[in-house]
């Protein structure tokens, strides 16, 4: 087997990048073997697999990266790569190949051990976790379609992390200067900030009504925000990351105005959808440039747009490809989002607009030619600055000078939450801008992406009033049951549908019927056989042992669904609902053993386990059902933060009298 050692060797007619040595073709060989040669500057594609793999460097020097950790290797070095870890090998040389042997083989014991290790590993490692949902646009208030996505998800994870003692902060606010707000303000005869501030108040009310509690909220008029945004712009302009260039843009002659975002109509050049706004399509989420929009026209007067040359600031993303690719390969995300990211990276990355012609927003200094005079910061470029402003506010709350001191002292990790229609801005643009500006704050290591939530089969629409407003739907008596239903029907990887009829049936039959019936039956048995006081467990039968195991498994599995890397609102809701169904089945066991008088030691155990199940629901299901959890803890005499699989103290007076759910206070559609 010939090992290429010079650049000239790469040009030989018999050169192949990857080859199996002749001796490795023996079918009895217990491992697979190939020789691989990387050209100068080349990097293997990031990948992982279930096999154990070993790389032995034959010639040259390289950089091995596995699960985000990088080590230097040279000829004679060997590196073992465990199953499931994402890894690459990079040849940094400018004038020399890098050749290595790769050995891989299946080892199910190693796979199981690594799977268990990764499952048990807590990525938090005691570090604070910052949760960053997409900031809502203050062109209107929040409806259930908004709340069922990033905001409820972030709150569920916040509560789940806090229950485990992990420091956590939920960063919220409204977006910067989007043209959708300007268009709505124009229609209503208000100034940009009048409408933005008024709707921000309504957005905060809806979030609070849904039980979403934030640590920081960045309002449109935040004085610190423009300062940080201009700092980001000036630094990236100074180092050449942001430059000015002339481009083709849409222009309306009758209105004498440039057409951007909410002021231009047209079809997506990728999928043909007319659900376009800004630089990405709501349907396929792929980005496009202004001149690529099909059939562009003015949204105000309907006139077809002209293409005219306009000089704007841009941030070219293609030069950041290598860094972005490496980063995105390390992020925990769903298969749906991973496929989207791979699709974006498979094409040339676009230039991100940094400035736009608008009446509102952060005024940018002109380029030397003066061609960009009067232009304002483009909303997509503002995302990183909004995050930095939120972290800056959080730092101030903790007595620190600003976001830089906080980042250095605390080393937080960040989890992003966003809708699939915003995938390009959140998964690509946000880390590109933030990573180009600073390396003091680590980029998000987890991205939680959701799809559209529909209302009776159609998209929620503020304009058509096809919506259910959050402020109306969430009331103290409906908050828990609506949170649970939204989680159970969460549009995690596919579009899901909210149906008023199905929701009402869920409340009436499952919650008010089955859950309420279960709690009432536990209360009735406790009163009749134990005078309303928790008994001390005695003897155990087979069913009791099995149910105890189910209680322990419930708490563990629910906690697993509320970890950043494995987060699933649907899975969390499913665990809670399945557990109550299991507890209802155990009532039959309790009824059978209590049928024999006097009360036996086994009956005491079964009754005590029923109360343990109620306590487990109160302790573990708090993120989903905070009001119910607080009520049940109070009735059981259990302080917050207890262990789910714990006895209710023997002798404790327990009164589980309801009701806990309301069937006559259901949500109503806006139309």
XYZ file of C-alpha atoms in Angstrom:
671
model
C 0.000 0.000 0.000
C 1.540 3.317 -1.117
C 1.085 6.280 1.213
C 0.986 9.696 -0.549
C 3.556 11.933 1.103
C 3.784 14.972 -1.193
C 1.383 17.165 -3.104
C 2.828 15.736 -6.308
C 1.737 12.255 -5.180
C -1.853 13.479 -5.227
C -1.629 13.993 -8.977
C -0.500 10.458 -9.814
C -2.890 8.491 -12.066
C -3.255 5.718 -9.486
C -4.042 8.056 -6.571
C -7.315 7.452 -4.747
C -8.390 9.374 -1.679
C -9.695 6.323 0.151
C -8.609 2.741 -0.441
C -8.810 -0.626 1.252
C -5.409 -2.310 1.637
C -5.186 -5.672 -0.087
C -4.465 -7.440 3.178
C -7.624 -5.951 4.703
C -9.888 -7.761 2.231
C -9.611 -10.992 4.179
C -13.222 -11.845 5.181
C -11.957 -13.355 8.427
C -10.455 -10.033 9.550
C -12.402 -8.891 12.653
C -12.154 -5.195 11.723
C -12.708 -2.966 8.689
C -9.689 -1.027 7.411
C -9.162 1.803 4.913
C -6.341 4.188 4.076
C -7.557 7.776 3.687
C -5.572 10.768 2.422
C -6.625 14.376 2.972
C -5.424 17.122 0.664
C -3.912 20.283 2.211
C -6.688 22.195 3.981
C -9.199 19.344 3.598
C -11.465 18.142 6.415
C -13.430 14.922 6.630
C -17.202 15.328 6.701
C -18.520 15.447 10.290
C -20.119 12.101 11.044
C -20.896 9.605 13.784
C -21.844 5.940 13.941
C -22.408 3.046 16.313
C -19.014 1.434 15.666
C -15.801 1.890 17.615
C -13.229 3.570 15.351
C -9.462 4.074 15.613
C -7.427 6.457 13.449
C -3.692 5.815 13.063
C -1.789 8.686 11.430
C 0.682 7.444 8.806
C 2.088 10.722 7.526
C 1.499 14.441 8.157
C -0.110 16.372 10.969
C -3.765 16.961 11.732
C -6.473 18.086 14.119
C -9.000 15.534 15.397
C -12.265 16.956 16.723
C -14.723 14.714 18.533
C -17.863 16.054 20.230
C -16.416 19.557 20.167
C -12.985 18.683 21.644
C -9.899 19.045 19.435
C -6.478 17.364 19.761
C -3.351 17.635 17.594
C -2.008 14.446 15.992
C 1.087 13.554 13.983
C 2.577 10.521 12.254
C 2.587 7.571 14.632
C -0.305 8.835 16.783
C -3.496 6.819 17.263
C -6.890 8.119 18.372
C -9.850 6.032 19.563
C -13.283 7.416 18.678
C -16.171 6.086 20.780
C -19.574 5.239 19.319
C -22.097 8.048 18.663
C -19.616 10.929 18.946
C -19.488 13.369 15.986
C -15.894 13.583 14.743
C -13.700 15.072 11.990
C -10.044 15.107 10.970
C -8.593 18.295 9.487
C -5.348 18.705 7.562
C -4.127 22.229 8.387
C -1.011 22.004 6.192
C -0.733 24.156 3.085
C 1.712 21.932 1.225
C 1.518 18.360 2.536
C -1.051 15.559 2.480
C -2.276 13.864 5.623
C -2.671 10.080 5.428
C -4.171 7.817 8.058
C -5.541 4.330 8.546
C -9.069 4.019 9.891
C -10.072 0.815 11.693
C -13.682 0.302 12.739
C -15.648 -2.571 14.197
C -18.969 -3.211 15.870
C -18.905 -3.580 19.652
C -22.413 -3.644 21.106
C -21.108 -3.566 24.681
C -19.170 -0.381 23.906
C -22.240 1.072 22.183
C -24.445 0.340 25.186
C -21.881 1.765 27.607
C -21.481 4.956 25.561
C -25.244 5.299 25.135
C -25.716 5.013 28.899
C -22.885 7.465 29.560
C -24.351 10.031 27.176
C -27.840 9.539 28.610
C -26.651 10.057 32.172
C -24.307 12.928 31.359
C -25.730 16.285 32.359
C -24.672 18.880 29.902
C -25.502 21.543 32.480
C -22.538 20.550 34.680
C -23.675 23.106 37.234
C -23.475 25.949 34.725
C -26.400 28.362 34.464
C -28.629 27.767 31.466
C -29.975 30.733 29.497
C -33.200 30.048 27.613
C -33.714 32.254 24.572
C -37.056 31.948 22.761
C -37.580 33.968 19.593
C -38.738 37.384 20.688
C -42.312 37.989 19.465
C -43.022 40.762 16.962
C -45.115 43.542 18.575
C -47.352 44.074 15.547
C -50.152 42.397 17.506
C -50.754 40.353 20.627
C -50.032 36.671 21.207
C -52.427 33.899 20.239
C -52.269 30.197 21.087
C -50.276 29.500 17.920
C -47.470 31.657 19.317
C -47.687 30.389 22.871
C -47.752 26.681 21.943
C -44.268 26.997 20.447
C -41.156 28.716 21.832
C -42.730 30.369 24.871
C -44.471 27.420 26.513
C -41.517 25.184 25.609
C -39.051 27.573 27.226
C -41.184 27.845 30.361
C -41.493 24.060 30.657
C -37.729 23.682 30.418
C -37.148 26.566 32.835
C -39.343 24.936 35.452
C -37.826 21.505 34.811
C -34.263 22.775 35.231
C -35.132 24.799 38.314
C -36.739 21.719 39.906
C -33.389 19.928 39.572
C -31.527 22.849 41.120
C -29.933 24.077 37.888
C -29.556 27.888 37.742
C -31.669 29.047 34.815
C -32.694 32.341 33.251
C -35.466 32.934 30.715
C -34.612 35.849 28.420
C -37.551 37.497 26.710
C -38.477 40.699 24.937
C -39.991 41.868 21.697
C -38.076 42.100 18.419
C -36.301 45.224 17.300
C -37.414 47.170 14.275
C -39.322 44.846 11.983
C -41.284 46.315 9.116
C -44.355 44.298 10.139
C -44.653 46.656 13.108
C -44.147 49.690 10.875
C -46.840 48.461 8.470
C -49.313 47.803 11.287
C -48.574 51.204 12.844
C -49.136 52.860 9.470
C -52.506 51.126 9.125
C -53.570 52.213 12.621
C -52.313 55.784 12.374
C -49.775 55.318 15.177
C -46.045 55.828 15.446
C -43.779 52.782 15.394
C -42.977 52.963 19.101
C -46.546 53.758 20.170
C -47.778 50.530 18.624
C -44.703 48.499 19.615
C -44.949 49.511 23.272
C -48.715 49.009 23.430
C -48.489 45.544 21.920
C -45.526 44.695 24.137
C -47.768 45.332 27.141
C -50.352 42.948 25.666
C -47.660 40.351 24.930
C -46.421 40.496 28.525
C -49.984 40.060 29.784
C -50.503 36.985 27.596
C -47.225 35.419 28.716
C -48.035 36.042 32.368
C -51.546 34.644 31.903
C -50.014 31.437 30.486
C -47.729 31.135 33.502
C -44.577 32.031 31.570
C -42.225 33.866 33.953
C -39.174 35.658 32.584
C -35.987 36.902 34.221
C -35.293 39.602 31.647
C -37.586 41.381 29.200
C -36.099 43.687 26.567
C -38.661 46.266 25.478
C -38.577 48.149 22.142
C -37.530 51.362 23.886
C -34.659 49.822 25.859
C -31.946 52.534 25.918
C -29.074 50.033 26.175
C -30.105 48.085 23.105
C -29.150 50.625 20.374
C -25.756 51.105 22.010
C -24.945 47.395 21.899
C -26.372 47.018 18.373
C -24.134 49.820 17.080
C -21.137 48.312 18.889
C -21.736 45.013 17.053
C -22.080 46.838 13.730
C -18.995 49.037 14.156
C -16.740 46.150 15.189
C -17.800 43.969 12.253
C -17.512 46.892 9.818
C -14.042 47.725 11.156
C -12.716 44.199 10.626
C -14.244 43.886 7.147
C -16.924 41.335 8.062
C -19.582 43.908 7.124
C -19.139 45.788 3.847
C -21.222 47.972 1.549
C -22.143 46.873 -1.956
C -24.618 47.753 -4.717
C -27.453 45.249 -5.218
C -30.710 44.960 -7.124
C -33.718 45.781 -4.938
C -37.469 46.165 -5.364
C -38.838 49.659 -5.887
C -42.396 51.012 -6.227
C -42.641 53.956 -8.631
C -46.148 55.205 -7.656
C -45.284 55.101 -3.931
C -41.725 56.347 -4.564
C -40.375 53.870 -2.046
C -38.065 50.885 -1.687
C -39.920 47.666 -0.866
C -38.669 45.433 1.931
C -40.181 42.763 4.187
C -43.799 43.637 5.012
C -44.018 46.201 2.197
C -43.318 43.783 -0.658
C -45.431 40.853 -1.868
C -44.138 37.981 -3.969
C -43.500 34.266 -4.255
C -40.651 32.229 -2.834
C -38.055 31.364 -5.503
C -37.561 27.937 -3.883
C -41.099 26.607 -3.334
C -43.433 29.171 -4.925
C -45.250 30.000 -1.673
C -46.592 33.521 -1.258
C -46.016 33.358 2.505
C -42.861 35.433 2.257
C -41.560 38.220 4.457
C -38.054 39.483 4.919
C -35.368 37.164 3.570
C -36.890 33.739 4.261
C -40.012 31.836 3.287
C -42.573 30.858 5.938
C -43.356 27.630 4.077
C -39.919 26.152 3.281
C -37.848 28.484 5.533
C -35.144 28.836 2.857
C -33.509 32.249 2.431
C -33.548 34.407 -0.677
C -32.266 37.796 -1.818
C -34.544 40.722 -2.689
C -34.032 40.377 -6.441
C -34.879 36.633 -6.295
C -38.472 37.176 -5.117
C -40.901 36.061 -7.837
C -43.576 38.471 -9.074
C -42.640 41.200 -6.559
C -45.196 43.946 -6.025
C -45.998 46.732 -3.609
C -48.221 45.611 -0.738
C -49.649 49.118 -0.404
C -50.765 49.806 -3.979
C -50.283 46.443 -5.744
C -48.023 47.870 -8.477
C -45.399 45.427 -9.819
C -41.985 46.319 -8.430
C -39.072 47.598 -10.494
C -35.535 46.383 -9.975
C -33.207 49.262 -9.106
C -29.666 49.365 -7.864
C -29.237 50.213 -4.185
C -26.106 50.283 -2.054
C -26.567 48.574 1.300
C -24.431 47.097 4.051
C -24.092 43.311 3.908
C -22.453 40.547 5.910
C -21.355 37.768 3.489
C -22.010 34.408 5.167
C -20.007 32.233 2.759
C -16.621 33.270 4.271
C -17.960 32.027 7.630
C -18.923 28.618 6.210
C -16.209 26.536 7.867
C -16.836 27.959 11.313
C -20.603 27.745 10.918
C -20.461 24.164 9.653
C -18.287 23.016 12.525
C -20.478 24.781 15.045
C -23.798 23.535 13.684
C -22.538 19.944 13.646
C -21.978 20.197 17.402
C -25.455 21.529 18.251
C -28.165 19.287 19.651
C -31.211 19.611 17.370
C -34.052 17.565 15.919
C -33.659 15.491 12.756
C -36.074 17.872 11.044
C -33.914 20.900 11.811
C -30.708 18.962 11.055
C -31.992 18.137 7.571
C -32.874 21.781 7.016
C -29.420 22.957 8.140
C -27.738 20.417 5.853
C -29.873 21.664 2.973
C -28.856 25.282 3.631
C -25.183 24.369 3.931
C -25.296 22.371 0.695
C -25.852 25.597 -1.268
C -23.779 28.790 -1.359
C -24.565 30.845 1.730
C -26.201 34.199 0.978
C -25.093 37.685 1.944
C -27.026 38.895 4.984
C -28.505 42.390 4.666
C -27.274 44.629 7.475
C -28.947 47.896 6.480
C -32.283 48.801 4.954
C -34.217 51.860 3.823
C -36.809 52.464 6.547
C -38.361 55.275 8.527
C -37.772 53.603 11.892
C -34.906 51.753 13.480
C -31.290 52.256 14.474
C -29.612 54.815 12.210
C -26.287 53.550 10.834
C -23.262 55.654 9.916
C -22.877 55.988 6.159
C -20.194 54.223 4.167
C -17.321 56.405 2.835
C -19.143 57.031 -0.439
C -22.245 58.243 1.382
C -24.428 55.854 -0.612
C -25.891 54.259 2.554
C -26.674 57.588 4.255
C -29.927 57.475 6.213
C -30.195 53.683 6.197
C -31.128 51.800 9.331
C -30.136 48.468 10.822
C -31.892 45.472 9.294
C -33.968 43.513 11.819
C -32.258 40.164 11.117
C -28.868 41.653 12.003
C -30.308 42.893 15.312
C -30.885 39.403 16.756
C -27.428 39.058 18.313
C -27.664 42.520 19.873
C -31.050 41.722 21.424
C -29.523 38.651 23.064
C -26.511 40.620 24.309
C -28.834 43.278 25.712
C -30.807 40.620 27.595
C -27.613 39.109 29.030
C -26.429 42.621 29.897
C -29.650 43.209 31.856
C -29.229 39.861 33.620
C -25.663 40.799 34.542
C -26.912 44.060 36.051
C -29.425 42.170 38.177
C -26.549 40.139 39.591
C -24.353 43.156 40.323
C -22.006 42.736 37.351
C -20.768 45.445 35.016
C -22.214 43.947 31.839
C -22.552 40.923 29.582
C -18.781 40.460 29.191
C -18.165 40.186 32.922
C -21.155 37.862 33.256
C -19.920 35.628 30.427
C -16.451 35.348 31.934
C -17.611 34.783 35.512
C -20.569 32.466 34.895
C -19.860 30.710 31.569
C -23.560 30.130 30.795
C -24.836 27.735 28.185
C -27.717 28.803 25.952
C -30.735 26.985 24.518
C -32.610 28.516 21.569
C -36.343 28.081 20.910
C -37.882 29.093 17.582
C -40.398 28.208 14.904
C -39.324 26.378 11.758
C -40.246 29.386 9.609
C -37.489 31.308 11.444
C -34.911 28.531 11.180
C -32.534 30.429 8.899
C -32.429 33.519 11.108
C -32.075 31.630 14.386
C -29.963 28.632 13.375
C -27.661 30.333 10.863
C -27.797 34.143 11.037
C -27.837 34.515 14.827
C -24.739 32.360 15.508
C -22.958 33.821 12.462
C -23.308 37.409 13.699
C -22.721 36.629 17.378
C -19.749 34.370 16.652
C -18.180 36.970 14.357
C -18.601 39.641 17.034
C -17.338 37.822 20.136
C -16.041 34.506 21.426
C -16.605 35.457 25.063
C -20.144 34.087 25.059
C -20.425 30.490 23.930
C -22.900 29.935 21.131
C -26.066 27.966 21.878
C -25.444 24.228 22.260
C -29.098 23.212 21.871
C -31.825 24.338 19.465
C -35.483 23.468 20.031
C -37.491 24.061 16.860
C -41.241 23.767 16.398
C -43.611 23.780 13.427
C -46.786 25.827 12.889
C -49.704 25.271 15.245
C -52.979 25.366 13.321
C -56.475 26.343 14.446
C -59.180 24.017 13.127
C -56.934 23.068 10.192
C -55.930 26.602 9.173
C -53.061 28.890 10.131
C -53.696 31.266 12.992
C -54.279 34.703 11.467
C -54.359 38.005 13.311
C -55.647 39.850 10.249
C -58.541 37.437 9.599
C -59.207 37.132 13.340
C -58.812 33.380 13.015
C -57.180 33.162 16.394
C -57.557 32.521 20.111
C -55.856 35.257 22.077
C -53.618 34.213 24.926
C -54.961 36.869 27.281
C -58.490 35.518 26.813
C -57.712 31.800 26.849
C -55.459 31.624 29.898
C -57.240 32.392 33.144
C -56.353 31.100 36.615
C -59.019 28.406 36.388
C -58.007 27.254 32.871
C -54.245 27.766 32.900
C -53.141 24.257 33.849
C -55.531 22.342 31.644
C -54.693 24.500 28.625
C -50.942 24.208 29.239
C -51.255 20.420 29.385
C -53.332 20.266 26.200
C -50.954 22.559 24.284
C -48.017 20.418 25.396
C -49.824 17.214 24.417
C -50.558 18.597 20.932
C -47.279 20.503 20.579
C -46.200 21.061 16.937
C -42.732 19.704 17.677
C -41.653 18.198 14.343
C -44.883 18.392 12.350
C -47.752 20.847 12.119
C -50.426 20.105 14.732
C -53.994 21.290 15.029
C -55.833 22.965 17.888
C -59.498 22.049 17.815
C -61.911 23.660 20.250
C -64.114 20.571 20.172
C -61.196 18.220 20.902
C -59.906 20.459 23.672
C -63.323 20.599 25.321
C -63.590 16.803 25.076
C -60.123 16.457 26.619
C -61.091 18.617 29.593
C -64.508 17.055 30.039
C -63.624 13.377 29.603
C -60.003 13.004 30.633
C -59.352 15.736 33.186
C -62.730 16.440 34.777
C -63.744 12.819 34.241
C -60.792 10.487 34.763
C -58.298 12.630 36.711
C -60.936 14.151 38.942
C -62.485 10.709 39.451
C -59.134 9.212 40.442
C -58.382 11.876 43.052
C -61.930 11.639 44.415
C -61.662 7.847 44.745
C -58.327 8.098 46.600
C -59.895 10.644 48.949
C -62.951 8.432 49.496
C -60.907 5.317 50.389
C -58.686 7.323 52.693
C -61.693 8.728 54.568
C -63.567 5.417 54.859
C -60.660 3.174 55.853
C -58.103 5.475 57.477
C -60.141 8.366 58.859
C -58.605 10.749 56.304
C -55.014 10.257 57.533
C -52.052 8.852 55.630
C -51.265 5.303 56.800
C -47.833 3.820 57.324
C -46.912 1.160 54.759
C -46.858 -2.471 55.889
C -46.680 -5.653 53.818
C -46.200 -5.634 50.053
C -47.877 -7.697 47.369
C -46.742 -8.111 43.772
C -48.951 -5.309 42.440
C -47.636 -2.892 45.074
C -44.036 -3.585 44.081
C -44.857 -3.035 40.425
C -46.691 0.212 41.090
C -43.839 1.533 43.237
C -41.507 0.900 40.320
C -43.901 2.756 38.022
C -43.914 5.795 40.333
C -40.128 5.928 40.309
C -39.961 5.454 36.548
C -42.536 8.208 35.979
C -40.529 10.850 37.788
C -37.320 9.823 36.033
C -38.826 9.700 32.547
C -40.626 13.004 32.955
C -37.421 14.670 34.121
C -35.646 13.221 31.069
C -38.200 14.835 28.741
C -37.407 18.180 30.381
C -33.668 18.140 29.738
C -32.345 20.538 27.075
C -30.860 17.909 24.757
C -33.913 15.632 24.953
C -36.618 18.226 25.449
C -40.071 17.215 24.269
C -43.285 18.870 25.457
C -45.296 16.058 23.883
C -43.255 13.392 25.670
C -43.630 15.221 28.987
C -47.406 15.462 28.566
C -47.593 11.804 27.526
C -45.693 10.697 30.645
C -48.082 12.593 32.918
C -51.208 11.310 31.214
C -49.947 7.712 31.125
C -49.017 7.880 34.788
C -52.478 9.015 35.850
C -53.965 6.210 33.754
C -51.653 3.727 35.533
C -52.614 5.161 38.936
C -56.297 4.777 38.058
C -55.694 1.100 37.276
C -54.002 0.624 40.649
C -57.176 1.823 42.380
C -58.682 -1.579 41.566
C -55.917 -3.272 43.546
C -56.531 -0.949 46.473
C -60.271 -1.587 46.356
C -59.695 -5.353 46.392
C -57.381 -5.393 49.410
C -59.617 -2.952 51.305
C -62.625 -5.221 50.746
C -61.253 -7.505 53.471
C -61.806 -6.268 57.018
C -60.137 -5.451 59.289
C -57.669 -3.380 57.252
C -54.561 -5.425 56.540
C -50.905 -4.418 56.431
C -51.023 -4.899 52.647
C -53.980 -2.527 52.398
C -51.994 0.108 54.320
C -49.182 -0.216 51.784
C -51.513 0.118 48.816
C -53.176 3.209 50.307
C -49.807 4.732 51.125
C -48.679 4.078 47.541
C -51.753 5.807 46.177
C -50.857 8.884 48.198
C -47.260 8.566 46.992
C -48.602 8.621 43.422
C -50.526 11.828 44.138
C -47.364 13.315 45.611
C -45.331 12.201 42.582
C -47.806 13.999 40.345
C -47.514 17.111 42.492
C -43.707 17.074 42.529
C -42.831 15.897 39.030
C -45.629 17.475 36.979
C -45.116 20.999 38.313
C -43.561 22.313 35.071
C -46.679 21.350 33.125
C -49.315 21.907 35.801
C -47.956 24.449 38.289
C -51.324 25.357 39.857
C -52.424 21.733 40.323
C -49.003 20.816 41.723
C -49.145 23.611 44.298
C -52.677 22.649 45.366
C -51.821 18.970 45.756
C -48.634 19.710 47.707
C -50.670 21.833 50.080
C -53.273 19.103 50.556
C -50.548 16.516 51.227
C -48.599 18.732 53.607
C -45.556 18.374 51.364
C -43.171 21.316 50.856
C -42.094 22.223 47.334
C -38.959 20.598 45.992
C -39.441 17.177 47.543
C -38.574 13.826 46.035
C -41.442 12.492 43.865
C -41.191 8.881 45.075
C -41.691 9.775 48.754
C -44.254 8.748 51.342
C -46.789 11.184 52.652
C -45.840 11.343 56.329
C -47.926 8.796 58.285
C -50.659 10.463 60.297
C -50.906 13.487 57.974
C -54.494 14.672 57.552
C -55.208 14.644 53.810
C -58.221 16.164 52.070
C -58.179 15.747 48.283
C -61.618 17.243 47.711
C -61.826 18.996 44.335
C -62.743 20.253 41.889
C -59.424 20.703 40.121
C -60.608 21.300 36.556
C -63.272 23.503 35.031
C -65.512 22.460 32.155
C -67.597 25.624 31.906
C -64.713 28.071 31.429
C -63.451 26.983 28.029
C -61.616 29.111 25.472
C -63.409 30.845 22.648
C -62.215 31.717 19.153
C -61.696 35.366 18.209
C -64.093 35.009 15.297
